[in-house]
């Protein structure tokens, strides 16, 4: 069962076409990713306190439909792939049973001290694999 993050579409997220402007999906994914990692036991403040963070390096999105002001949507998050220093999360945005958007985002683990890429911590790897 994928992790689910609820979103209520706000007026400012909607463009002149009456649908959510494309950039807001990336914001929703970022918020859902942070909530997902916290649910797995990796709240953002704890990650950075231990010296690492994640950095988005690639995203692919496919739109099938548009969310509108006032819609209640769900952003589903699941682990798609694990690498040595990176992992890929899959996203689905649903309005009820209607699939609106699918996406995949690649994150690289980095040191907060500017030292660059790091291997995915073993405990994070295990949690993402669950």
mmCIF file of C-alpha atoms in Angstrom:
data_model
loop_
_atom_site.group_PDB
_atom_site.id
_atom_site.type_symbol
_atom_site.label_atom_id
_atom_site.label_comp_id
_atom_site.label_asym_id
_atom_site.label_seq_id
_atom_site.Cartn_x
_atom_site.Cartn_y
_atom_site.Cartn_z
ATOM 1 C CA UNK A 1 0.000 0.000 0.000
ATOM 2 C CA UNK A 2 1.602 3.308 -1.007
ATOM 3 C CA UNK A 3 1.934 6.185 1.436
ATOM 4 C CA UNK A 4 -0.874 8.717 0.941
ATOM 5 C CA UNK A 5 -0.715 12.475 1.400
ATOM 6 C CA UNK A 6 -3.959 14.480 1.211
ATOM 7 C CA UNK A 7 -4.073 17.798 -0.660
ATOM 8 C CA UNK A 8 -6.940 20.264 -0.992
ATOM 9 C CA UNK A 9 -6.425 22.420 -4.086
ATOM 10 C CA UNK A 10 -6.083 26.083 -3.101
ATOM 11 C CA UNK A 11 -7.288 29.000 -5.226
ATOM 12 C CA UNK A 12 -3.746 30.335 -5.771
ATOM 13 C CA UNK A 13 -2.640 26.979 -7.256
ATOM 14 C CA UNK A 14 -5.102 27.234 -10.155
ATOM 15 C CA UNK A 15 -4.196 28.962 -13.436
ATOM 16 C CA UNK A 16 -6.354 30.789 -15.995
ATOM 17 C CA UNK A 17 -7.257 27.448 -17.610
ATOM 18 C CA UNK A 18 -9.008 26.520 -14.368
ATOM 19 C CA UNK A 19 -6.637 23.680 -13.449
ATOM 20 C CA UNK A 20 -3.687 23.375 -11.091
ATOM 21 C CA UNK A 21 -0.638 25.086 -12.620
ATOM 22 C CA UNK A 22 2.018 22.480 -13.412
ATOM 23 C CA UNK A 23 4.678 23.672 -10.939
ATOM 24 C CA UNK A 24 2.405 22.997 -7.968
ATOM 25 C CA UNK A 25 2.621 19.256 -8.566
ATOM 26 C CA UNK A 26 6.355 19.454 -7.830
ATOM 27 C CA UNK A 27 5.587 21.278 -4.569
ATOM 28 C CA UNK A 28 3.031 18.602 -3.664
ATOM 29 C CA UNK A 29 5.591 15.882 -4.396
ATOM 30 C CA UNK A 30 8.181 17.602 -2.208
ATOM 31 C CA UNK A 31 5.726 17.896 0.679
ATOM 32 C CA UNK A 32 4.595 14.277 0.213
ATOM 33 C CA UNK A 33 8.218 13.061 0.072
ATOM 34 C CA UNK A 34 9.022 14.838 3.340
ATOM 35 C CA UNK A 35 5.922 13.327 4.984
ATOM 36 C CA UNK A 36 6.781 9.874 3.577
ATOM 37 C CA UNK A 37 10.324 9.980 4.950
ATOM 38 C CA UNK A 38 9.011 11.176 8.325
ATOM 39 C CA UNK A 39 6.525 8.286 8.343
ATOM 40 C CA UNK A 40 9.446 5.925 7.695
ATOM 41 C CA UNK A 41 11.286 7.367 10.710
ATOM 42 C CA UNK A 42 13.342 10.050 8.984
ATOM 43 C CA UNK A 43 11.900 13.469 9.858
ATOM 44 C CA UNK A 44 13.738 16.214 7.996
ATOM 45 C CA UNK A 45 15.321 17.809 11.078
ATOM 46 C CA UNK A 46 16.677 14.433 12.223
ATOM 47 C CA UNK A 47 18.196 13.750 8.782
ATOM 48 C CA UNK A 48 20.052 17.035 8.700
ATOM 49 C CA UNK A 49 21.165 16.667 12.321
ATOM 50 C CA UNK A 50 22.906 13.424 11.304
ATOM 51 C CA UNK A 51 24.715 15.230 8.481
ATOM 52 C CA UNK A 52 22.836 14.322 5.325
ATOM 53 C CA UNK A 53 19.992 15.500 3.133
ATOM 54 C CA UNK A 54 18.448 14.517 -0.194
ATOM 55 C CA UNK A 55 18.656 16.529 -3.389
ATOM 56 C CA UNK A 56 16.259 16.237 -6.308
ATOM 57 C CA UNK A 57 18.170 15.539 -9.535
ATOM 58 C CA UNK A 58 15.501 14.379 -12.005
ATOM 59 C CA UNK A 59 11.715 14.325 -12.357
ATOM 60 C CA UNK A 60 9.423 12.960 -15.058
ATOM 61 C CA UNK A 61 5.695 13.802 -15.035
ATOM 62 C CA UNK A 62 2.775 12.680 -17.136
ATOM 63 C CA UNK A 63 -0.546 14.511 -16.933
ATOM 64 C CA UNK A 64 -3.787 12.687 -17.676
ATOM 65 C CA UNK A 65 -6.169 15.235 -16.178
ATOM 66 C CA UNK A 66 -6.238 18.421 -14.166
ATOM 67 C CA UNK A 67 -7.162 19.073 -10.572
ATOM 68 C CA UNK A 68 -9.356 22.116 -9.959
ATOM 69 C CA UNK A 69 -9.913 24.588 -7.135
ATOM 70 C CA UNK A 70 -11.481 22.877 -4.133
ATOM 71 C CA UNK A 71 -10.679 19.340 -5.288
ATOM 72 C CA UNK A 72 -9.520 16.872 -2.671
ATOM 73 C CA UNK A 73 -6.672 14.856 -4.155
ATOM 74 C CA UNK A 74 -4.341 12.200 -2.828
ATOM 75 C CA UNK A 75 -0.639 12.089 -3.626
ATOM 76 C CA UNK A 76 0.534 8.491 -3.364
ATOM 77 C CA UNK A 77 4.239 7.872 -2.775
ATOM 78 C CA UNK A 78 6.126 4.608 -3.170
ATOM 79 C CA UNK A 79 9.730 3.567 -3.559
ATOM 80 C CA UNK A 80 10.442 2.766 -7.181
ATOM 81 C CA UNK A 81 14.186 2.065 -7.283
ATOM 82 C CA UNK A 82 17.263 2.034 -5.060
ATOM 83 C CA UNK A 83 20.776 2.908 -6.179
ATOM 84 C CA UNK A 84 24.061 3.330 -4.355
ATOM 85 C CA UNK A 85 23.752 7.064 -3.679
ATOM 86 C CA UNK A 86 20.224 7.655 -4.966
ATOM 87 C CA UNK A 87 16.659 6.425 -4.800
ATOM 88 C CA UNK A 88 13.623 6.989 -6.994
ATOM 89 C CA UNK A 89 10.153 7.659 -5.661
ATOM 90 C CA UNK A 90 7.026 7.096 -7.712
ATOM 91 C CA UNK A 91 4.063 9.434 -7.375
ATOM 92 C CA UNK A 92 0.423 9.189 -8.384
ATOM 93 C CA UNK A 93 -2.088 12.006 -7.956
ATOM 94 C CA UNK A 94 -5.669 10.789 -7.686
ATOM 95 C CA UNK A 95 -9.015 12.557 -7.437
ATOM 96 C CA UNK A 96 -11.116 9.737 -6.067
ATOM 97 C CA UNK A 97 -10.459 6.832 -8.435
ATOM 98 C CA UNK A 98 -9.383 9.121 -11.300
ATOM 99 C CA UNK A 99 -5.638 9.107 -11.993
ATOM 100 C CA UNK A 100 -4.544 12.662 -12.816
ATOM 101 C CA UNK A 101 -0.740 12.571 -12.746
ATOM 102 C CA UNK A 102 2.067 10.022 -12.549
ATOM 103 C CA UNK A 103 5.681 10.952 -11.843
ATOM 104 C CA UNK A 104 9.057 9.591 -10.852
ATOM 105 C CA UNK A 105 11.643 11.641 -8.997
ATOM 106 C CA UNK A 106 15.282 10.720 -8.397
ATOM 107 C CA UNK A 107 16.873 11.941 -5.167
ATOM 108 C CA UNK A 108 20.591 11.808 -4.355
ATOM 109 C CA UNK A 109 21.814 11.643 -0.768
ATOM 110 C CA UNK A 110 24.266 14.483 -0.063
ATOM 111 C CA UNK A 111 26.312 15.646 2.897
ATOM 112 C CA UNK A 112 25.054 18.908 4.378
ATOM 113 C CA UNK A 113 28.670 19.992 4.769
ATOM 114 C CA UNK A 114 29.035 20.400 0.991
ATOM 115 C CA UNK A 115 31.035 17.181 0.600
ATOM 116 C CA UNK A 116 28.764 15.907 -2.183
ATOM 117 C CA UNK A 117 27.096 12.548 -2.734
ATOM 118 C CA UNK A 118 26.959 9.899 -0.047
ATOM 119 C CA UNK A 119 25.719 6.320 -0.069
ATOM 120 C CA UNK A 120 22.081 5.918 0.932
ATOM 121 C CA UNK A 121 22.268 5.266 4.712
ATOM 122 C CA UNK A 122 21.596 1.616 5.516
ATOM 123 C CA UNK A 123 18.656 2.399 7.818
ATOM 124 C CA UNK A 124 17.034 4.611 5.156
ATOM 125 C CA UNK A 125 17.651 1.934 2.512
ATOM 126 C CA UNK A 126 15.929 -0.662 4.720
ATOM 127 C CA UNK A 127 12.985 1.650 5.435
ATOM 128 C CA UNK A 128 12.493 2.526 1.754
ATOM 129 C CA UNK A 129 12.610 -1.161 0.815
ATOM 130 C CA UNK A 130 9.690 -2.020 3.145
#
